Short mmCIF file of C-alpha atoms and ligand atoms in Angstrom, two decimals:
data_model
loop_
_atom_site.label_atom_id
_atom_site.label_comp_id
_atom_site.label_asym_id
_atom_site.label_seq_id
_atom_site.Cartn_x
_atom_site.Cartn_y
_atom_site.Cartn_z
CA UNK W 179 38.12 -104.47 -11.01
CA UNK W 180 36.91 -101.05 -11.99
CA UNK W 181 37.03 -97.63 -11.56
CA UNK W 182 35.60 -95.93 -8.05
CA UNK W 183 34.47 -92.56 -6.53
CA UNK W 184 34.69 -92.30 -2.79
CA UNK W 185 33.75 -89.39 -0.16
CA UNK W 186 36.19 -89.40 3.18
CA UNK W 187 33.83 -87.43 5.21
CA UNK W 188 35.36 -85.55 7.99
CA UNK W 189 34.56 -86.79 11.55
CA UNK W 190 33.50 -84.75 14.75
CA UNK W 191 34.36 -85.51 18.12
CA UNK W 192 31.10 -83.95 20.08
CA UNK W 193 32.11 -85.24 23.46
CA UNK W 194 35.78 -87.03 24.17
CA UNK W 195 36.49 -88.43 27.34
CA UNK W 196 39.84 -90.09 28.41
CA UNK W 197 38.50 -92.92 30.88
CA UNK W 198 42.06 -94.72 30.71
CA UNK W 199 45.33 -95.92 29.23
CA UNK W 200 46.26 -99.49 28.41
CA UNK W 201 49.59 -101.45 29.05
CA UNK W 202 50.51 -100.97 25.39
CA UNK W 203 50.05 -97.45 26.09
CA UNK W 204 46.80 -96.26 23.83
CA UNK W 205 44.16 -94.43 25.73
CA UNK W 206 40.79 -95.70 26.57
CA UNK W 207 37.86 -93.59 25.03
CA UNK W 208 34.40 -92.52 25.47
CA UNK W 209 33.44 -90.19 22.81
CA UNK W 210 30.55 -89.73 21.02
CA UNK W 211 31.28 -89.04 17.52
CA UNK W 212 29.34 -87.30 14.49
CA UNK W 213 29.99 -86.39 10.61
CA UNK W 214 30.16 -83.63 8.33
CA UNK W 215 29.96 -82.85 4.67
CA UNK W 216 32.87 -81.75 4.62
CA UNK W 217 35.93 -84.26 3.56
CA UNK W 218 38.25 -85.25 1.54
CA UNK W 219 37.70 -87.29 -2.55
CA UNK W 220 39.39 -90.63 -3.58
CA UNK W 221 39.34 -91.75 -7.00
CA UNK W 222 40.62 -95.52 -7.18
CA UNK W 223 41.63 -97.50 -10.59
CA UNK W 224 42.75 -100.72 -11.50
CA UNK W 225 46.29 -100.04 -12.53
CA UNK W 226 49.26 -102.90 -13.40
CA UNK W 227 51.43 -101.09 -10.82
CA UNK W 228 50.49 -99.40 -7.15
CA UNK W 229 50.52 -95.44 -7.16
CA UNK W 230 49.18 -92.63 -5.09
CA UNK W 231 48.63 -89.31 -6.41
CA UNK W 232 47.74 -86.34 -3.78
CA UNK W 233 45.97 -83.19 -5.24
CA UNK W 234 43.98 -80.36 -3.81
CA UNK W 235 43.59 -77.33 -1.53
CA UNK W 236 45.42 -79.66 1.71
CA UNK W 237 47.50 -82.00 -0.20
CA UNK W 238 50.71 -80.02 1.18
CA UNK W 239 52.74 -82.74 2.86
CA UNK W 240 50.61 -85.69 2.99
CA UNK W 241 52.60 -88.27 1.68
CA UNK W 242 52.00 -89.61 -1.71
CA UNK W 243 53.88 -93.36 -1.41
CA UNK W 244 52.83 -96.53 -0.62
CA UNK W 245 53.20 -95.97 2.80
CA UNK W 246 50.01 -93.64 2.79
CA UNK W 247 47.41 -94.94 4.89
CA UNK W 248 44.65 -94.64 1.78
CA UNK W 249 47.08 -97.49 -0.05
CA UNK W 250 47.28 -99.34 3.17
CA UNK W 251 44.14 -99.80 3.77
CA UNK W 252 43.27 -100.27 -0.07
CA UNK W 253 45.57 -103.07 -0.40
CA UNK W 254 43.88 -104.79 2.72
CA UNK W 255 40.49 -104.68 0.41
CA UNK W 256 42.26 -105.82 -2.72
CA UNK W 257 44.21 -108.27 -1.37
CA UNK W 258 46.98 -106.58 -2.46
CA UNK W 259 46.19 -106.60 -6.06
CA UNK W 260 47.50 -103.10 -7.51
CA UNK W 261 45.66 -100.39 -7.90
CA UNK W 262 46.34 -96.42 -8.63
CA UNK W 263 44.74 -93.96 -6.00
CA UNK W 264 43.83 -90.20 -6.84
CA UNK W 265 43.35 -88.43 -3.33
CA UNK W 266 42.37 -84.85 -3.13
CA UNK W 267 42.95 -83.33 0.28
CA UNK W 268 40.49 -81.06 1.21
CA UNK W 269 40.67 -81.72 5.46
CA UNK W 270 43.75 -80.10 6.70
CA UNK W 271 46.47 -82.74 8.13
CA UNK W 272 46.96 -83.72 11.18
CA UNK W 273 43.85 -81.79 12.13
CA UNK W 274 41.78 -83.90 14.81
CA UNK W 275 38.86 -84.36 12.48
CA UNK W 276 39.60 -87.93 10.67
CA UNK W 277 41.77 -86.95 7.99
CA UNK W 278 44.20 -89.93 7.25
CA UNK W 279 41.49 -92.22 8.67
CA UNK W 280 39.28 -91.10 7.22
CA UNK W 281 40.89 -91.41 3.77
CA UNK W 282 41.85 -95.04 4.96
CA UNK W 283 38.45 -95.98 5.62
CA UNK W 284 37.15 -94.22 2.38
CA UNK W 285 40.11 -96.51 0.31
CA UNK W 286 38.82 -99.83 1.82
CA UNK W 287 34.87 -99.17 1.15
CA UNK W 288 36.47 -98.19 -2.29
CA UNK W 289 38.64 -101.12 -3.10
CA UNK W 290 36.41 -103.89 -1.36
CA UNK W 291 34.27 -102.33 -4.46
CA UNK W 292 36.66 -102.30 -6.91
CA UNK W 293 36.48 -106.24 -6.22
CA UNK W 294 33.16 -106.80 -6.04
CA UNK W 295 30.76 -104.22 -8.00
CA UNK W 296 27.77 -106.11 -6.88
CA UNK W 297 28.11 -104.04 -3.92
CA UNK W 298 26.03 -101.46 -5.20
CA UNK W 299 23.62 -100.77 -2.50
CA UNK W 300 23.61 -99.42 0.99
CA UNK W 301 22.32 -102.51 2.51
CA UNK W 302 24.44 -104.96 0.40
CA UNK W 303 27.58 -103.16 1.03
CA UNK W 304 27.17 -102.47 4.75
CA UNK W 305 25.55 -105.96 5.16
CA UNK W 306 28.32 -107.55 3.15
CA UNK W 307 31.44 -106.28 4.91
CA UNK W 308 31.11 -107.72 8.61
CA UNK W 309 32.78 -110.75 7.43
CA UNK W 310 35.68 -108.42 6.02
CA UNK W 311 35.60 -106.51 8.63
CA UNK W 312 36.19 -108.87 11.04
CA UNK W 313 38.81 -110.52 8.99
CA UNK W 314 40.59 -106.87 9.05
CA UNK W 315 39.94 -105.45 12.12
CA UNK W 316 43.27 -105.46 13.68
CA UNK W 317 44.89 -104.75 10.72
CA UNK W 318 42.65 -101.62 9.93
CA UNK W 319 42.86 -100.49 13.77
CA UNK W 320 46.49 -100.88 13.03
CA UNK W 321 46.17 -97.84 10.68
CA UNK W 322 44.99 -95.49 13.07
CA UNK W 323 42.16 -95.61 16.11
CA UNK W 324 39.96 -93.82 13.67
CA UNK W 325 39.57 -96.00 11.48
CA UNK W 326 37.01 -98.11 12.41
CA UNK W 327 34.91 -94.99 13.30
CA UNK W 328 35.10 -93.46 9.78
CA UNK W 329 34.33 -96.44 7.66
CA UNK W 330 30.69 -96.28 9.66
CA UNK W 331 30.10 -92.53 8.44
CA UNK W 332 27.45 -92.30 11.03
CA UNK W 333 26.75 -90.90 14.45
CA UNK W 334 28.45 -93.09 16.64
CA UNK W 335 29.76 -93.80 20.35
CA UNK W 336 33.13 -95.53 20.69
CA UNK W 337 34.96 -96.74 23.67
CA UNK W 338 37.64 -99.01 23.66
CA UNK W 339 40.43 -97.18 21.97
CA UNK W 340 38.10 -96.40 19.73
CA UNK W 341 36.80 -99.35 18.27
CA UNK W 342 33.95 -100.58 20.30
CA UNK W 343 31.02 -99.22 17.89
CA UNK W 344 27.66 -98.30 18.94
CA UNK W 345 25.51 -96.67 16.54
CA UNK W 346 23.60 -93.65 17.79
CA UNK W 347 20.51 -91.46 16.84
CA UNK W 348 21.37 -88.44 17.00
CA UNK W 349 19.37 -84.93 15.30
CA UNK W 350 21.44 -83.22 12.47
CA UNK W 351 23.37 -80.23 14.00
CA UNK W 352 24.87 -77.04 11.70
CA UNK W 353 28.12 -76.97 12.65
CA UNK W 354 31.28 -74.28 11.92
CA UNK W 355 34.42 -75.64 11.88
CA UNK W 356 37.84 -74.04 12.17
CA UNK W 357 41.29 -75.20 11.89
CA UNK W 358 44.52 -72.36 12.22
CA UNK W 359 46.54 -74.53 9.85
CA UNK W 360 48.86 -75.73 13.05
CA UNK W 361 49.38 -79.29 12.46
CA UNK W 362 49.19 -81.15 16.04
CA UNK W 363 50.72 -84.22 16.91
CA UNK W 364 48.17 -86.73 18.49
CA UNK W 365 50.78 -88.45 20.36
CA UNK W 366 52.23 -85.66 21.98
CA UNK W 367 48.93 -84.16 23.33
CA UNK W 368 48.11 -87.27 24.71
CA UNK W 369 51.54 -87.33 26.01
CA UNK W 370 50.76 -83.57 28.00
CA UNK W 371 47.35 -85.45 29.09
CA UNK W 372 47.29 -84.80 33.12
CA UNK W 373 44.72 -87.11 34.34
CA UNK W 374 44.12 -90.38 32.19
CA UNK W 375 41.41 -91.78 34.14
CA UNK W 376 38.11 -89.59 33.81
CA UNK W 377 34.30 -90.50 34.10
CA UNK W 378 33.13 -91.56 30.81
CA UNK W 379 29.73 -90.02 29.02
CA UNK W 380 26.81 -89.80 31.21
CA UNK W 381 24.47 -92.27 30.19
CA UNK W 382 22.90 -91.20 26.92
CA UNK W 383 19.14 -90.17 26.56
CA UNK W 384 16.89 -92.95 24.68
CA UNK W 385 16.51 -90.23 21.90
CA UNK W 386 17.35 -86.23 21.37
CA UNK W 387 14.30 -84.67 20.13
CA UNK W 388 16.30 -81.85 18.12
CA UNK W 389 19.55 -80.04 18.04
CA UNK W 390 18.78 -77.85 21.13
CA UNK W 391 18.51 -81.23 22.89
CA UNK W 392 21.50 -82.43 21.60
CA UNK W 393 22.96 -79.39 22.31
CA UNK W 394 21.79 -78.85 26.13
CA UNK W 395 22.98 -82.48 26.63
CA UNK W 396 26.38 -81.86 25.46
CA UNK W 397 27.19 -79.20 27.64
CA UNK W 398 27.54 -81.32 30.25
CA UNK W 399 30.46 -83.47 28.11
CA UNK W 400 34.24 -82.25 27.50
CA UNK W 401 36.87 -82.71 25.25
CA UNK W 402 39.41 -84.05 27.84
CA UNK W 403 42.08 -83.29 25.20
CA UNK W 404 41.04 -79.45 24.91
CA UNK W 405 43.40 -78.64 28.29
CA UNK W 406 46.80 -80.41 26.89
CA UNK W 407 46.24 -79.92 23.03
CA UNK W 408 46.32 -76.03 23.90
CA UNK W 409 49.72 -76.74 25.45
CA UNK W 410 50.53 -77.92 22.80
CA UNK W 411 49.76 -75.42 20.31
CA UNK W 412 48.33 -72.43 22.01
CA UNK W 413 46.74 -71.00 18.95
CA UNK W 414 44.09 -73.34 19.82
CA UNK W 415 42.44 -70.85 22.44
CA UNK W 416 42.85 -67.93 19.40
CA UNK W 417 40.09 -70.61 17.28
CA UNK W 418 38.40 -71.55 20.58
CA UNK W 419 37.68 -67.47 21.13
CA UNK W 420 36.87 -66.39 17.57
CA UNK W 421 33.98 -69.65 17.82
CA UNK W 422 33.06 -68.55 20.92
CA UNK W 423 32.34 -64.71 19.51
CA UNK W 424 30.01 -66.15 16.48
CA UNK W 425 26.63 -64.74 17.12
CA UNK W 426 24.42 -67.95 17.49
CA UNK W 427 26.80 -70.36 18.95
CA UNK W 428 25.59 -72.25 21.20
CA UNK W 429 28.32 -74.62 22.12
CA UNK W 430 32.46 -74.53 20.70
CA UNK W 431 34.84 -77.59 21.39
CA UNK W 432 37.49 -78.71 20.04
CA UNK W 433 37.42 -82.04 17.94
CA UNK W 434 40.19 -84.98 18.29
CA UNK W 435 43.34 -84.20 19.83
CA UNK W 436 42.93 -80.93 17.72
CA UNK W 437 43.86 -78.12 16.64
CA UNK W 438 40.25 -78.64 15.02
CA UNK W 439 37.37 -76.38 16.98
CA UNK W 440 33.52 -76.64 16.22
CA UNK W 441 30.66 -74.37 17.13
CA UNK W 442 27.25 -75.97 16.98
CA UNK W 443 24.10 -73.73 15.99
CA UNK W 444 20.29 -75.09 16.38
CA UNK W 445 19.58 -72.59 13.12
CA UNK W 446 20.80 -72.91 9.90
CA UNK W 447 20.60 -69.41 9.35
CA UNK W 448 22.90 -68.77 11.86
CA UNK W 449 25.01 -71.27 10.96
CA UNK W 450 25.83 -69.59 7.59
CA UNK W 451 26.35 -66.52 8.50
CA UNK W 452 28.93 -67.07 11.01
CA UNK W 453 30.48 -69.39 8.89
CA UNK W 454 30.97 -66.64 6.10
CA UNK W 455 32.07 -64.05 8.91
CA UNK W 456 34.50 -66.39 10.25
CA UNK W 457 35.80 -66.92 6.68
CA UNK W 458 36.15 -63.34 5.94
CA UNK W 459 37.62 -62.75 9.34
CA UNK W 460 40.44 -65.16 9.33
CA UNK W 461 41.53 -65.56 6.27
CA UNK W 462 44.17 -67.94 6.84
CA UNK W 463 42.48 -70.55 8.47
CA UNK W 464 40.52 -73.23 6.79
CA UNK W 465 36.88 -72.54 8.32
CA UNK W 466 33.37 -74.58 6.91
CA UNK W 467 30.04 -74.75 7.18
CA UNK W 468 28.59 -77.45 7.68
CA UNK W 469 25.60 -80.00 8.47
CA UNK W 470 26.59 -82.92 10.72
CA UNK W 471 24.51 -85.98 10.47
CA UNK W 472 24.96 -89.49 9.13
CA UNK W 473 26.80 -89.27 5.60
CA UNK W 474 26.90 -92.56 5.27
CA UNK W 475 24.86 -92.89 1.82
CA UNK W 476 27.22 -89.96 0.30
CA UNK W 477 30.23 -92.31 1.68
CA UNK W 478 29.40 -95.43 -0.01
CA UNK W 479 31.84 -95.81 -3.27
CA UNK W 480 30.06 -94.63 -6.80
CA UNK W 481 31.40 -96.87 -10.07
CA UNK W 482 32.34 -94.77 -12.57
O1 C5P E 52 44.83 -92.55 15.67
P1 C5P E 52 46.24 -93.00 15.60
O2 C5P E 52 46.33 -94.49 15.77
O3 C5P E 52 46.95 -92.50 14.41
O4 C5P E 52 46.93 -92.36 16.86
C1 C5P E 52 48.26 -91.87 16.87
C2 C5P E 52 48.86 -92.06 18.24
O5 C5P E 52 48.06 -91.43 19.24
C3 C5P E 52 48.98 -93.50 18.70
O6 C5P E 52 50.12 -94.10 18.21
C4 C5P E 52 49.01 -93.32 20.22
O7 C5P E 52 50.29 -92.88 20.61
C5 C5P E 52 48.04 -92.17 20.45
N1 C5P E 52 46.70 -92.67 20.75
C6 C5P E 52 46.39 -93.08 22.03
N2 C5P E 52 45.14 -93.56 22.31
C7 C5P E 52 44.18 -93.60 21.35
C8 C5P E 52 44.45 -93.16 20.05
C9 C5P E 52 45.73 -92.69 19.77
O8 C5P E 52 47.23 -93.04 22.93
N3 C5P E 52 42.95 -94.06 21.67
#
């Protein structure tokens, strides 16, 4: 076992569409799903006793036990062998765009190579796990419908719950992203969800040429949990408008079940600008900048 670095990179919800809900209850997905370089750190060490440490700009309640999903899903890897975790939160909580998944998913790629530092390289590592994954794919799902998402790192469309994976091409996108610091409950916006059964995506082009593409495409998509998430938390339609009034957006959703909103910009230029107006603006929300693409490379665990 030895030490590893690990990037939770936060995940994007371009298109979300409610096609369903299952006996047990979950809700059927079509959503087509995207990364950004924004997210949150792990640091995992081989340690004689399990512990969790939580630092950084978000760490404010996120609990730092066993119980957090980043030592669940480490333990899976590890087969249960003990190790310490140092997590710094930098994705607010309970935000729409990953966060405890994504820290889950980040803690398994780092602990499956805590066990095995032969797993060095992309293709090893990504060719290697299928076996695990399989082996841990209800227990991981188990953790949250994200999870299987955000150990990919890449663009993505998943139906199923969330857990039927199908990687996509898709053109990097500069993105701003805004959260008003309103934690939102997933269960209770899909709770406030009117109409569970929706058409899915349209069928998906063979190939986007560019962002504008992308962009023109996904106007015709929806966030089906936009309507009951602002229920929810009304400050929602406060981040919606203040997206909306960046000069250069040229499409705002919201991510998730929220409170999470995106604007997507074809120029960089653009991008950056808004994203340091927005900043200035509201100074009390956590806003970023961003490229969304596949972070999949940064994601894979570093030995230190
Ligand atoms: O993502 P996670 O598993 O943490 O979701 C939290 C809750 O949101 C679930 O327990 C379930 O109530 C609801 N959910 C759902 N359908 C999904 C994902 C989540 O109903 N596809």
């Amino acid at each position: 076992m030895t030490t590893v670095e690990v990037f939770a990179p936060a995940k994007v919800n371009l298109a979300l569409h409610v096609t369903g809900q299952r006996d047990d209850g979950y809700h059927e997905l079509d959503t087509l799903v995207t990364f950004a370089g924004a997210g949150d750190r792990l640091r995992l060490s081989p340690y004689n006793v399990s512990s969790i440490t939580v630092e950084g700009p978000e760490a404010a309640g996120v609990p730092a036990d066993l119980d957090n999903l980043a030592m669940r899903a480490a333990k899976l890897a590890s087969a249960g062998e003990d190790l310490s975790i140092l997590l710094e939160k930098r994705l607010p909580v309970a935000s729409g765009i990953g966060g405890g998944s994504a820290d889950a998913a980040a803690a398994f790629r780092g602990a499956l190579m805590m066990g095995d530092p032969g797993l060095t390289t992309a293709e090893t590592a990504w060719a290697m796990p299928d076996a695990v994954l399989e082996t841990h794919a209800r227990a991981l799902l188990a953790l949250g419908a994200d999870v299987p998402m955000c150990l990919m790192s890449a663009p993505l469309r998943a139906r199923g719950i969330g857990d039927e994976i199908d990687f996509v091409a898709l053109p990097e996108v500069y993105a701003v992203l805004a959260n008003p610091r309103v934690p939102v409950s997933t269960p209770d916006v899909f709770r406030a969800l009117a109409k569970k059964e929706n058409a899915g995506l349209s069928d998906l082009p063979k190939g986007f040429g560019d962002a504008s593409a992308l962009i023109a495409w996904l106007k015709g998509c929806r966030n089906d949990l936009e309507a009951p998430a602002l229920g929810v938390a009304p400050v929602i339609g406060d981040v919606l408008a203040a997206l909306r009034a960046l000069e250069g957006a040229e499409l705002v959703r919201m991510s998730g079940s929220g409170a999470t909103c995106f604007a997507l910009f074809s120029e960089e230029g653009a991008a950056k600008a808004a994203a340091e107006r927005l900043y200035r603006e509201r100074p009390s929300w956590w806003v970023g900048g961003t490229l969304l693409k596949d972070w999949s490379d940064a994601a894979m665990p570093r030995l230190k």
